[in-house]
Coordinates of C-alpha atoms and ligand atoms in Angstrom, one line a residue:
X1 CA 16.0 9.7 25.4
X2 CA 12.7 9.8 27.4
X3 CA 11.0 6.4 27.4
X4 CA 7.2 6.9 28.0
X5 CA 6.0 6.3 31.6
X6 CA 3.1 4.0 30.7
X7 CA 4.7 0.4 29.7
X8 CA 4.1 0.7 25.9
X9 CA 4.9 -2.8 24.9
X10 CA 7.1 -2.9 21.4
X11 CA 7.1 -6.0 19.1
X12 CA 10.1 -5.7 16.6
X13 CA 9.7 -7.8 13.5
X14 CA 12.9 -8.7 11.6
X15 CA 13.5 -11.0 8.7
X16 CA 16.5 -13.3 7.6
X17 CA 17.7 -15.6 4.6
X18 CA 16.0 -13.5 1.9
X19 CA 13.8 -10.6 1.2
X20 CA 10.2 -10.8 0.1
X21 CA 9.2 -13.0 2.9
X22 CA 6.4 -11.3 4.0
X23 CA 7.6 -9.6 7.0
X24 CA 5.0 -6.9 6.6
X25 CA 2.2 -9.4 6.2
X26 CA 3.5 -11.3 9.6
X27 CA 3.7 -7.7 11.4
X28 CA 0.2 -6.9 10.2
X29 CA -1.1 -10.3 10.9
X30 CA 0.2 -10.1 14.6
X31 CA -1.4 -6.5 14.9
X32 CA -4.7 -7.8 13.6
X33 CA -4.7 -10.6 16.3
X34 CA -4.1 -8.1 18.9
X35 CA -6.4 -5.5 17.7
X36 CA -9.0 -8.4 17.8
X37 CA -8.2 -8.7 21.4
X38 CA -9.0 -5.0 22.1
X39 CA -5.6 -3.8 22.3
X40 CA -4.8 -0.3 20.9
X41 CA -2.2 -1.2 18.2
X42 CA 0.0 0.7 16.0
X43 CA 2.4 -0.4 13.4
X44 CA 5.7 1.3 11.9
X45 CA 8.1 0.4 9.0
X46 CA 11.9 0.9 9.2
X47 CA 13.5 0.9 6.0
X48 CA 17.3 1.1 5.4
X49 CA 17.1 3.3 2.3
X50 CA 18.8 6.4 2.3
X51 CA 15.9 8.1 0.6
X52 CA 14.1 10.6 2.9
X53 CA 10.7 8.8 1.9
X54 CA 9.2 6.4 -0.6
X55 CA 8.2 9.1 -2.9
X56 CA 11.3 9.1 -5.0
X57 CA 11.5 5.3 -5.1
X58 CA 11.2 3.6 -8.4
X59 CA 7.7 1.8 -8.5
X60 CA 8.9 -0.9 -10.9
X61 CA 11.5 -1.8 -8.3
X62 CA 9.9 -1.1 -5.1
X63 CA 6.1 -1.2 -5.7
X64 CA 3.3 1.2 -5.0
X65 CA 4.1 4.4 -3.2
X66 CA 1.4 4.4 -0.4
X67 CA 0.2 7.6 0.7
X68 CA -1.0 8.3 4.2
X69 CA -3.9 10.7 5.4
X70 CA -1.3 13.4 6.5
X71 CA 0.3 13.2 3.1
X72 CA 3.4 11.0 3.8
X73 CA 4.8 9.0 0.8
X74 CA 5.3 5.8 2.3
X75 CA 6.5 2.0 1.6
X76 CA 3.5 -0.2 0.4
X77 CA 3.7 -2.0 3.8
X78 CA 1.7 0.7 5.2
X79 CA -1.0 -0.2 2.9
X80 CA -1.1 -3.5 4.5
X81 CA -1.0 -2.3 7.8
X82 CA -4.3 -0.2 7.2
X83 CA -5.7 -3.2 5.4
X84 CA -5.2 -5.5 8.3
X85 CA -6.0 -3.5 11.3
X86 CA -8.7 -0.8 9.5
X87 CA -6.8 2.0 11.0
X88 CA -5.1 4.9 9.3
X89 CA -1.4 5.2 9.7
X90 CA 0.3 8.7 9.8
X91 CA 3.8 9.7 8.5
X92 CA 5.1 8.5 12.2
X93 CA 4.7 5.0 10.9
X94 CA 7.3 5.5 8.3
X95 CA 10.9 5.7 8.9
X96 CA 13.3 5.5 6.4
X97 CA 17.2 5.7 7.0
X98 CA 17.2 9.0 5.0
X99 CA 14.8 10.6 7.2
X100 CA 16.7 9.7 10.3
X101 CA 20.2 10.7 8.7
X102 CA 18.6 13.8 7.9
X103 CA 17.3 14.6 11.3
X104 CA 20.7 14.1 13.1
X105 CA 22.7 16.2 10.3
X106 CA 20.0 19.0 10.7
X107 CA 20.3 18.6 14.5
X108 CA 24.2 18.6 14.3
X109 CA 24.1 21.5 12.1
X110 CA 21.8 23.3 14.7
X111 CA 24.0 22.8 17.5
X112 CA 21.9 20.3 19.4
X113 CA 24.6 17.9 19.9
X114 CA 26.5 20.4 21.9
X115 CA 30.1 19.9 20.5
X116 CA 29.6 16.0 21.0
X117 CA 31.3 13.7 18.2
X118 CA 28.2 12.6 16.6
X119 CA 28.1 8.7 16.0
X120 CA 26.3 5.8 14.6
X121 CA 26.1 4.7 18.1
X122 CA 24.7 6.4 20.3
X123 CA 23.4 9.3 18.3
X124 CA 22.0 7.7 15.0
X125 CA 20.5 4.6 16.9
X126 CA 18.9 7.0 19.7
X127 CA 17.4 9.0 16.7
X128 CA 15.8 6.0 15.3
X129 CA 14.5 5.0 18.8
X130 CA 13.0 8.5 19.4
X131 CA 10.8 7.6 16.0
X132 CA 9.8 4.4 18.0
X133 CA 8.7 6.4 21.1
X134 CA 7.0 9.2 19.3
X135 CA 5.1 6.9 17.0
X136 CA 4.0 4.7 19.9
X137 CA 2.4 7.7 22.0
X138 CA -1.3 7.1 22.6
X139 CA -0.8 3.0 21.8
X140 CA -0.7 0.0 23.9
X141 CA 1.3 -1.9 21.4
X142 CA 3.8 -0.7 18.8
X143 CA 4.8 -3.0 16.2
X144 CA 7.8 -2.1 14.2
X145 CA 8.9 -4.0 11.2
X146 CA 12.6 -3.6 10.1
X147 CA 13.0 -3.8 6.3
X148 CA 15.8 -5.6 4.5
X149 CA 17.4 -8.9 5.8
X150 CA 19.2 -9.3 9.2
X151 CA 23.0 -9.2 8.3
X152 CA 22.7 -6.7 5.5
X153 CA 25.2 -3.9 6.0
X154 CA 22.4 -1.4 5.4
X155 CA 20.2 -2.4 8.1
X156 CA 22.6 -2.5 10.9
X157 CA 21.8 0.8 12.6
X158 CA 18.3 -0.3 12.9
X159 CA 19.2 -3.7 14.5
X160 CA 21.5 -2.0 16.8
X161 CA 18.8 0.3 18.0
X162 CA 16.1 -2.2 18.5
X163 CA 18.8 -4.1 20.6
X164 CA 19.3 -1.1 22.5
X165 CA 15.9 -0.3 22.8
X166 CA 15.0 -3.4 24.3
X167 CA 17.4 -2.8 27.1
X168 CA 16.0 0.4 27.8
X169 CA 12.3 -0.8 27.8
X170 CA 13.2 -4.1 29.6
X171 CA 12.0 -7.7 28.9
X172 CA 8.4 -7.2 29.8
X173 CA 7.8 -4.7 27.3
X174 CA 9.7 -5.9 24.2
X175 CA 9.8 -8.7 21.9
X176 CA 11.5 -9.9 19.0
X177 CA 9.8 -11.8 16.0
X178 CA 12.5 -13.1 13.4
X179 CA 10.9 -14.1 10.2
X180 CA 12.8 -16.8 8.3
X181 CA 12.5 -19.0 5.1
X182 CA 12.7 -22.7 4.6
X183 CA 13.7 -23.6 1.2
X184 CA 12.5 -27.0 -0.5
X185 CA 15.1 -28.9 -2.1
X186 CA 13.3 -30.5 -5.0
X187 CA 16.3 -32.9 -5.8
X188 CA 16.0 -34.7 -2.2
X189 CA 12.4 -33.8 -1.5
X190 CA 13.2 -32.0 1.8
X191 CA 12.7 -28.8 3.6
X192 CA 15.8 -27.5 4.9
X193 CA 16.6 -25.3 7.8
X194 CA 20.1 -24.4 7.8
X195 CA 19.7 -21.0 5.9
X196 CA 17.4 -20.3 9.1
X197 CA 19.5 -21.7 11.9
X198 CA 22.4 -19.2 10.2
X199 CA 19.9 -16.4 10.1
X200 CA 19.2 -16.8 13.7
X201 CA 22.9 -17.1 14.6
X202 CA 23.4 -13.7 12.6
X203 CA 20.7 -12.1 14.9
X204 CA 22.1 -13.4 18.0
X205 CA 25.5 -12.2 16.9
X206 CA 24.1 -8.7 16.8
X207 CA 22.8 -9.0 20.1
X208 CA 19.3 -10.1 20.0
X209 CA 17.8 -13.5 20.9
X210 CA 14.5 -13.8 19.0
X211 CA 11.4 -14.5 21.2
X212 CA 9.4 -15.9 18.2
X213 CA 10.7 -17.6 15.1
X214 CA 8.2 -17.5 12.1
X215 CA 9.1 -20.0 9.3
X216 CA 7.8 -19.3 5.8
X217 CA 7.9 -21.9 3.2
X218 CA 6.3 -22.8 -0.1
X219 CA 5.3 -26.1 1.1
X220 CA 3.9 -27.5 4.3
X221 CA 6.7 -28.7 6.5
X222 CA 6.3 -31.7 8.6
X223 CA 5.7 -30.8 12.3
X224 CA 9.3 -32.2 13.2
X225 CA 10.7 -29.4 11.5
X226 CA 9.8 -27.2 14.5
X227 CA 11.9 -29.4 16.9
X228 CA 15.0 -29.1 14.6
X229 CA 14.5 -25.3 14.6
X230 CA 14.0 -25.2 18.3
X231 CA 17.3 -27.1 19.1
X232 CA 19.3 -24.8 16.7
X233 CA 17.8 -21.5 17.4
X234 CA 17.1 -21.8 21.1
X235 CA 13.5 -20.6 20.7
X236 CA 11.2 -22.7 22.4
X237 CA 8.6 -24.9 20.6
X238 CA 5.5 -23.0 21.2
X239 CA 7.2 -19.8 20.2
X240 CA 7.7 -21.3 16.7
X241 CA 5.5 -20.8 14.1
X242 CA 5.1 -22.5 10.7
X243 CA 3.7 -20.2 7.7
X244 CA 3.7 -22.1 4.4
X245 CA 2.3 -20.0 1.5
X246 CA -1.2 -19.2 2.0
X247 CA -4.0 -19.0 -0.6
X248 CA -4.7 -15.4 0.6
X249 CA -2.6 -13.0 2.5
X250 CA -5.6 -12.3 4.5
X251 CA -5.6 -15.8 5.8
X252 CA -2.2 -15.4 7.6
X253 CA -4.0 -13.8 10.6
X254 CA -6.0 -16.9 11.2
X255 CA -3.1 -19.4 10.7
X256 CA -1.3 -17.4 13.5
X257 CA -4.1 -17.5 15.4
X258 CA -4.6 -21.3 15.2
X259 CA -0.7 -21.6 16.1
X260 CA -1.4 -20.0 19.4
X261 CA 1.0 -17.5 18.8
X262 CA -1.1 -14.5 20.1
X263 CA -1.1 -16.2 23.7
X264 CA 2.8 -16.6 23.5
X265 CA 2.9 -12.8 22.8
X266 CA 0.4 -11.6 25.3
X267 CA 2.0 -14.1 27.8
X268 CA 5.8 -12.8 27.5
X269 CA 4.5 -9.2 27.2
X270 CA 2.5 -9.6 30.3
X271 CA -0.7 -8.4 28.6
X272 CA -4.3 -9.2 29.7
X273 CA -5.7 -12.8 28.2
X274 CA -8.7 -12.1 26.0
X275 CA -10.4 -13.8 23.5
X276 CA -10.3 -12.5 19.9
X277 CA -13.1 -11.3 17.9
X278 CA -12.4 -12.4 14.6
X279 CA -15.7 -13.4 12.9
X280 CA -15.6 -10.5 10.4
X281 CA -11.9 -11.4 9.4
X282 CA -13.1 -15.0 9.1
X283 CA -15.7 -13.9 6.9
X284 CA -13.2 -12.0 4.6
X285 CA -11.2 -15.1 4.4
X286 CA -14.1 -17.2 3.3
X287 CA -15.2 -14.7 0.5
X288 CA -11.5 -14.7 -0.5
X289 CA -11.2 -18.5 -0.8
X290 CA -14.5 -18.9 -2.5
X291 CA -15.0 -19.9 -5.9
X292 CA -18.0 -18.2 -6.8
X293 CA -20.3 -18.8 -10.0
X294 CA -19.8 -15.6 -11.7
X295 CA -16.5 -13.9 -12.9
X296 CA -15.7 -10.4 -13.9
X297 CA -12.7 -9.6 -16.2
X298 CA -11.1 -6.2 -15.9
X299 CA -8.5 -4.7 -17.8
X300 CA -5.9 -2.5 -16.0
X301 CA -4.2 -0.1 -18.6
X302 CA -0.9 0.0 -17.0
X303 CA 2.6 1.1 -17.3
X304 CA 4.7 -1.2 -14.9
X305 CA 3.8 -4.7 -15.9
X306 CA 6.6 -6.7 -14.4
X307 CA 5.8 -5.7 -10.9
X308 CA 2.2 -6.5 -9.7
X309 CA 3.3 -4.5 -6.4
X310 CA 3.2 -1.5 -8.2
X311 CA -0.7 -1.3 -8.1
X312 CA -1.1 -3.2 -5.1
X313 CA -3.7 -1.2 -3.4
X314 CA -5.8 -0.8 -6.7
X315 CA -5.6 -4.8 -7.0
X316 CA -6.7 -5.2 -3.3
X317 CA -9.5 -2.7 -3.5
X318 CA -10.9 -4.4 -6.7
X319 CA -10.4 -7.8 -5.2
X320 CA -12.3 -6.8 -1.9
X321 CA -15.1 -5.4 -3.8
X322 CA -15.5 -8.4 -6.0
X323 CA -15.6 -10.6 -2.6
X324 CA -18.1 -8.4 -1.4
X325 CA -20.2 -8.8 -4.4
X326 CA -19.7 -12.7 -4.6
X327 CA -17.8 -12.7 -7.8
X328 CA -14.4 -13.8 -8.9
X329 CA -12.2 -11.5 -10.3
X330 CA -9.8 -11.6 -13.3
X331 CA -7.6 -8.6 -13.7
X332 CA -5.2 -8.4 -16.7
X333 CA -2.6 -5.8 -17.3
X334 CA -2.5 -4.2 -20.7
X335 CA 0.8 -2.2 -21.5
X336 CA -0.5 1.1 -22.3
X337 CA 2.8 2.2 -23.8
X338 CA 2.2 -0.3 -26.6
X339 CA -0.5 1.8 -28.0
X340 CA 1.4 5.0 -27.6
X341 CA 1.8 5.7 -31.4
X342 CA -1.0 6.2 -33.8
X343 CA -0.7 3.1 -35.6
X344 CA -4.3 2.1 -36.5
X345 CA -3.5 -1.7 -36.9
X346 CA -2.4 -1.8 -33.3
X347 CA -5.2 0.5 -32.0
X348 CA -7.7 -2.1 -33.5
X349 CA -6.3 -4.9 -31.9
X350 CA -6.3 -3.1 -28.6
X351 CA -10.0 -2.3 -28.9
X352 CA -10.8 -5.9 -29.9
X353 CA -8.8 -7.0 -26.7
X354 CA -10.6 -4.5 -24.6
X355 CA -14.1 -5.8 -25.8
X356 CA -13.5 -9.1 -24.2
X357 CA -13.4 -7.3 -20.8
X358 CA -16.2 -6.2 -18.5
X359 CA -14.5 -3.3 -17.4
X360 CA -11.4 -1.1 -17.7
X361 CA -9.4 0.4 -14.9
X362 CA -6.8 3.2 -15.7
X363 CA -4.8 3.6 -12.4
X364 CA -2.4 6.5 -11.3
X365 CA 0.7 7.2 -12.9
X366 CA 3.5 9.6 -13.9
X367 CA 5.7 10.6 -17.0
X368 CA 4.8 10.4 -20.7
X369 CA 5.3 6.9 -21.5
X370 CA 1.8 5.1 -22.0
X371 CA -0.4 8.3 -21.6
X372 CA -1.3 8.0 -25.4
X373 CA -2.3 4.4 -24.8
X374 CA -4.3 5.1 -21.6
X375 CA -6.3 8.1 -23.5
X376 CA -7.2 5.7 -26.4
X377 CA -8.3 3.2 -23.9
X378 CA -10.4 6.0 -22.1
X379 CA -11.8 7.0 -25.6
X380 CA -13.0 3.6 -26.4
X381 CA -14.6 3.2 -23.1
X382 CA -16.4 6.2 -23.5
X383 CA -17.4 5.3 -27.1
X384 CA -18.3 1.8 -26.5
X385 CA -19.9 2.4 -23.1
X386 CA -17.7 0.0 -21.3
X387 CA -17.6 0.6 -17.5
X388 CA -14.6 2.8 -16.8
X389 CA -12.8 3.4 -13.5
X390 CA -10.2 6.2 -13.5
X391 CA -7.8 6.7 -10.6
X392 CA -5.7 10.2 -10.6
X393 CA -4.1 9.9 -13.7
X394 CA -7.1 7.9 -15.1
X395 CA -9.3 11.1 -14.4
X396 CA -6.8 13.2 -16.4
X397 CA -6.7 10.5 -19.4
X398 CA -10.5 10.4 -19.3
X399 CA -10.9 14.1 -19.6
X400 CA -8.5 14.4 -22.8
X401 CA -10.5 11.4 -24.1
X402 CA -13.6 13.2 -23.9
X403 CA -12.2 16.3 -25.6
X404 CA -10.6 14.4 -28.2
X405 CA -13.8 12.4 -28.7
X406 CA -15.7 15.5 -29.2
X407 CA -13.2 16.8 -31.6
X408 CA -10.5 18.7 -29.7
X409 CA -8.0 16.2 -31.2
X410 CA -5.2 18.4 -29.9
X411 CA -6.4 18.1 -26.3
X412 CA -3.4 17.0 -23.9
X413 CA -1.9 17.2 -20.7
X414 CA 1.4 18.9 -19.2
X415 CA 3.0 15.7 -18.7
X416 CA 2.9 15.2 -22.8
X417 CA 3.4 19.0 -23.9
X418 CA 3.8 21.7 -21.5
X419 CA 3.7 24.1 -24.5
X420 CA 0.6 22.8 -26.2
X421 CA -2.5 24.9 -26.9
X422 CA -5.3 22.8 -25.5
X423 CA -4.0 21.7 -22.3
X424 CA -7.1 20.4 -20.6
X425 CA -4.7 19.1 -17.7
X426 CA -2.3 21.5 -16.2
X427 CA 0.3 21.6 -13.6
X428 CA -1.2 23.0 -10.2
X429 CA -0.3 26.5 -9.6
X430 CA 1.5 25.9 -6.5
X431 CA 3.5 23.0 -8.2
X432 CA 4.7 24.9 -11.0
X433 CA 8.5 25.7 -9.8
X434 CA 8.7 22.5 -7.7
X435 CA 11.8 20.1 -8.6
X436 CA 10.7 16.5 -9.2
X437 CA 11.5 15.2 -5.5
X438 CA 9.7 13.8 -2.9
X439 CA 7.0 15.3 -0.8
X440 CA 6.3 18.2 -3.3
X441 CA 3.1 17.0 -4.8
X442 CA -0.5 17.7 -3.4
X443 CA -0.5 15.0 -0.8
X444 CA -2.6 13.3 1.7
X445 CA -6.4 14.1 2.7
X446 CA -8.4 16.9 0.8
X447 CA -12.0 17.1 1.2
X448 CA -14.5 17.0 -2.0
X449 CA -17.9 18.1 -2.3
X450 CA -20.1 16.1 -4.3
X451 CA -22.7 17.4 -6.4
X452 CA -26.2 16.0 -6.0
X453 CA -27.9 14.0 -8.6
X454 CA -24.7 12.8 -9.9
X455 CA -23.2 9.0 -10.2
X456 CA -20.7 10.1 -7.6
X457 CA -23.6 10.8 -5.4
X458 CA -25.1 7.6 -6.0
X459 CA -22.0 5.9 -5.1
X460 CA -20.7 7.9 -2.0
X461 CA -24.2 8.8 -0.7
X462 CA -22.8 11.6 0.9
X463 CA -21.9 15.2 -0.1
X464 CA -18.6 15.6 1.6
X465 CA -15.9 13.1 1.3
X466 CA -12.2 13.2 2.4
X467 CA -9.8 11.4 0.1
X468 CA -5.9 10.9 -0.2
X469 CA -4.2 12.7 -3.0
X470 CA -0.8 12.4 -4.8
X471 CA -0.7 14.6 -8.0
X472 CA 0.7 17.4 -9.4
X473 CA -1.8 18.1 -12.2
X474 CA -5.4 19.2 -12.2
X475 CA -8.2 20.0 -14.8
X476 CA -7.8 23.1 -16.5
X477 CA -10.9 25.1 -15.1
X478 CA -10.9 27.0 -18.5
X479 CA -12.5 24.1 -20.0
X480 CA -14.9 23.0 -17.5
X481 CA -17.7 24.8 -19.2
X482 CA -17.1 22.6 -22.0
X483 CA -17.3 19.4 -20.3
X484 CA -21.0 19.1 -21.1
X485 CA -20.4 19.4 -24.9
X486 CA -17.7 16.8 -24.6
X487 CA -20.3 14.2 -22.6
X488 CA -18.8 14.6 -19.2
X489 CA -19.4 16.6 -16.0
X490 CA -17.6 17.5 -12.9
X491 CA -19.5 15.6 -10.1
X492 CA -16.8 16.3 -7.2
X493 CA -14.9 19.7 -6.4
X494 CA -12.8 21.0 -3.9
X495 CA -14.7 24.1 -2.8
X496 CA -11.6 25.7 -1.3
X497 CA -10.0 26.1 -4.7
X498 CA -12.3 25.1 -7.1
X499 CA -10.2 22.0 -8.0
X500 CA -12.0 19.3 -10.0
X501 CA -12.0 16.0 -7.8
X502 CA -14.6 13.7 -9.8
X503 CA -15.5 13.6 -13.3
X504 CA -18.1 11.2 -14.8
X505 CA -19.5 10.7 -18.3
X506 CA -23.2 12.0 -18.9
X507 CA -24.8 9.3 -20.8
X508 CA -22.8 6.1 -19.8
X509 CA -23.6 3.1 -17.5
X510 CA -20.5 3.6 -15.4
X511 CA -17.7 6.1 -16.2
X512 CA -16.3 7.6 -13.1
X513 CA -12.9 9.0 -12.4
X514 CA -11.3 10.7 -9.5
X515 CA -8.2 13.0 -8.9
X516 CA -7.5 11.1 -5.7
X517 CA -6.8 7.7 -4.9
X518 CA -10.0 5.9 -3.4
X519 CA -7.8 2.6 -3.4
X520 CA -6.0 3.7 -0.1
X521 CA -8.9 4.0 1.9
X522 CA -10.1 0.4 0.7
X523 CA -10.4 -2.4 3.3
X524 CA -10.9 -6.2 2.5
X525 CA -13.8 -6.2 5.0
X526 CA -15.2 -2.8 3.7
X527 CA -14.6 -2.0 0.1
X528 CA -14.3 1.6 -1.2
X529 CA -17.7 2.7 -2.7
X530 CA -16.3 3.5 -6.0
X531 CA -14.6 0.1 -6.4
X532 CA -17.9 -1.4 -5.1
X533 CA -20.2 0.4 -7.2
X534 CA -17.9 -0.5 -10.2
X535 CA -17.9 -4.3 -9.7
X536 CA -21.6 -4.2 -9.0
X537 CA -22.2 -2.3 -12.4
X538 CA -20.0 -5.3 -14.0
X539 CA -22.3 -8.0 -12.7
X540 CA -25.6 -6.5 -14.0
Ligands
LIG1 N1 1.1 12.4 -13.1 C1 -0.1 12.8 -13.0 C2 -0.1 14.2 -11.7 O1 0.9 14.3 -11.4 C3 -1.1 11.8 -12.1 C4 -0.5 11.6 -10.7 C5 -1.3 10.1 -10.2 O2 -1.8 9.4 -11.0 N2 -0.8 9.8 -9.0 O3 -1.2 14.8 -11.7

């Protein structure tokens, strides 16, 4: 394997004790601090799942599927990466075990191993390392997060790959950050370090000595705990960071900055010392922590209610728009499927509930469950002139709602009834015969032309935009002529194929819906215009 001549620096972030510790936030925060020092930084996520990409993972268990500009369906951590460093990731930043295994097997079939016995070590580990090298091209620092928990059978190949990689690129070019957890025992009122000690031992047993230890905890530990950690882990005191729960994830870079860890990193990697530009980020954190006099309440008509990560980018986009407009935000999820049947009593209750909100958001989604409930919410928003923001599925439901409100009561979508007469939403032509497997939808960036004198134009102040997609359905153009009668209009269109990209209601304070996912391009310091304008409407 060819290692780039230019010494790119690699930082590996592993996790121990338990999952869900915030490795992604730690990796993103380190990237944020290095970018603030002027370095060209990239991030990458390795996941032990045997899926080829995140497109086929269950959003209920795994959270949102984040889509990159080049159309990769990835782990939600890539969304954190983009939000924390304000750079767009590509498919190279997402490496799932299934993708690497597939590559190795395809190479084997193509005769690329020339009769060698193909093995986990060195072939699979080399293939993993190739992905590090490819992704890091053109950057000064590549930060690679290894999903899962050290010691898991599943992630062993990745751990071995990063160990070997460290030897190949040399100590000055590689750094290992291990994120551990310090549990708090209520009975004895103390924070325990034993699981963290064991986790470091486990990592050492796999041949990796961590350079930096990030210790997560619910409560703020006594500083003495660092000495204990140093003694047992062998990591020097200044390379141990305590990271108690933050009030907002966006505060983590600042906590890390205060800990001096960025200097430890630049020292160890022999990088130039620069003082960071963090004023814009500090402003984000200040806003995120401010209690504003005004609050806006948003109803999110959702399907997956037991995992807030499912709608992570939507929630972050709403939050950043709220901070930007100096208002507090309350988002309440409403289970759309509760209103799927035509039970008038329930529908009345839904209407009553919706009246207590300033605005309604219908996010993306797949499958029939909850669709009728979402359509009813959109119908109510149209009727009652409640501000409405529709995201992908939210556009499709809005079109059906408008048709039904007008009187076409059997208006529907391919997801509810493929055989229906009045399918106002259909499967895209090139999607018809595709199996329901990953990577088959209309994915990633597509351009959209915005029509003048529309709300969409007011929002974007631009006639051409580029937004990210993930869908297999589209507006049935057969009905577009009827939109005016239905009280809606097309305000954004893909010129190449005539696909409807944005619709809005004609006589409504704010009813805007897109076939794309604007949430993926929103940033904590730069809310996306659709979210920003939506929140602005709610304040008036
Ligand atoms: N299920 C719809 C489609 O495939 C909407 C997709 C989405 O919301 N991402 O077109």
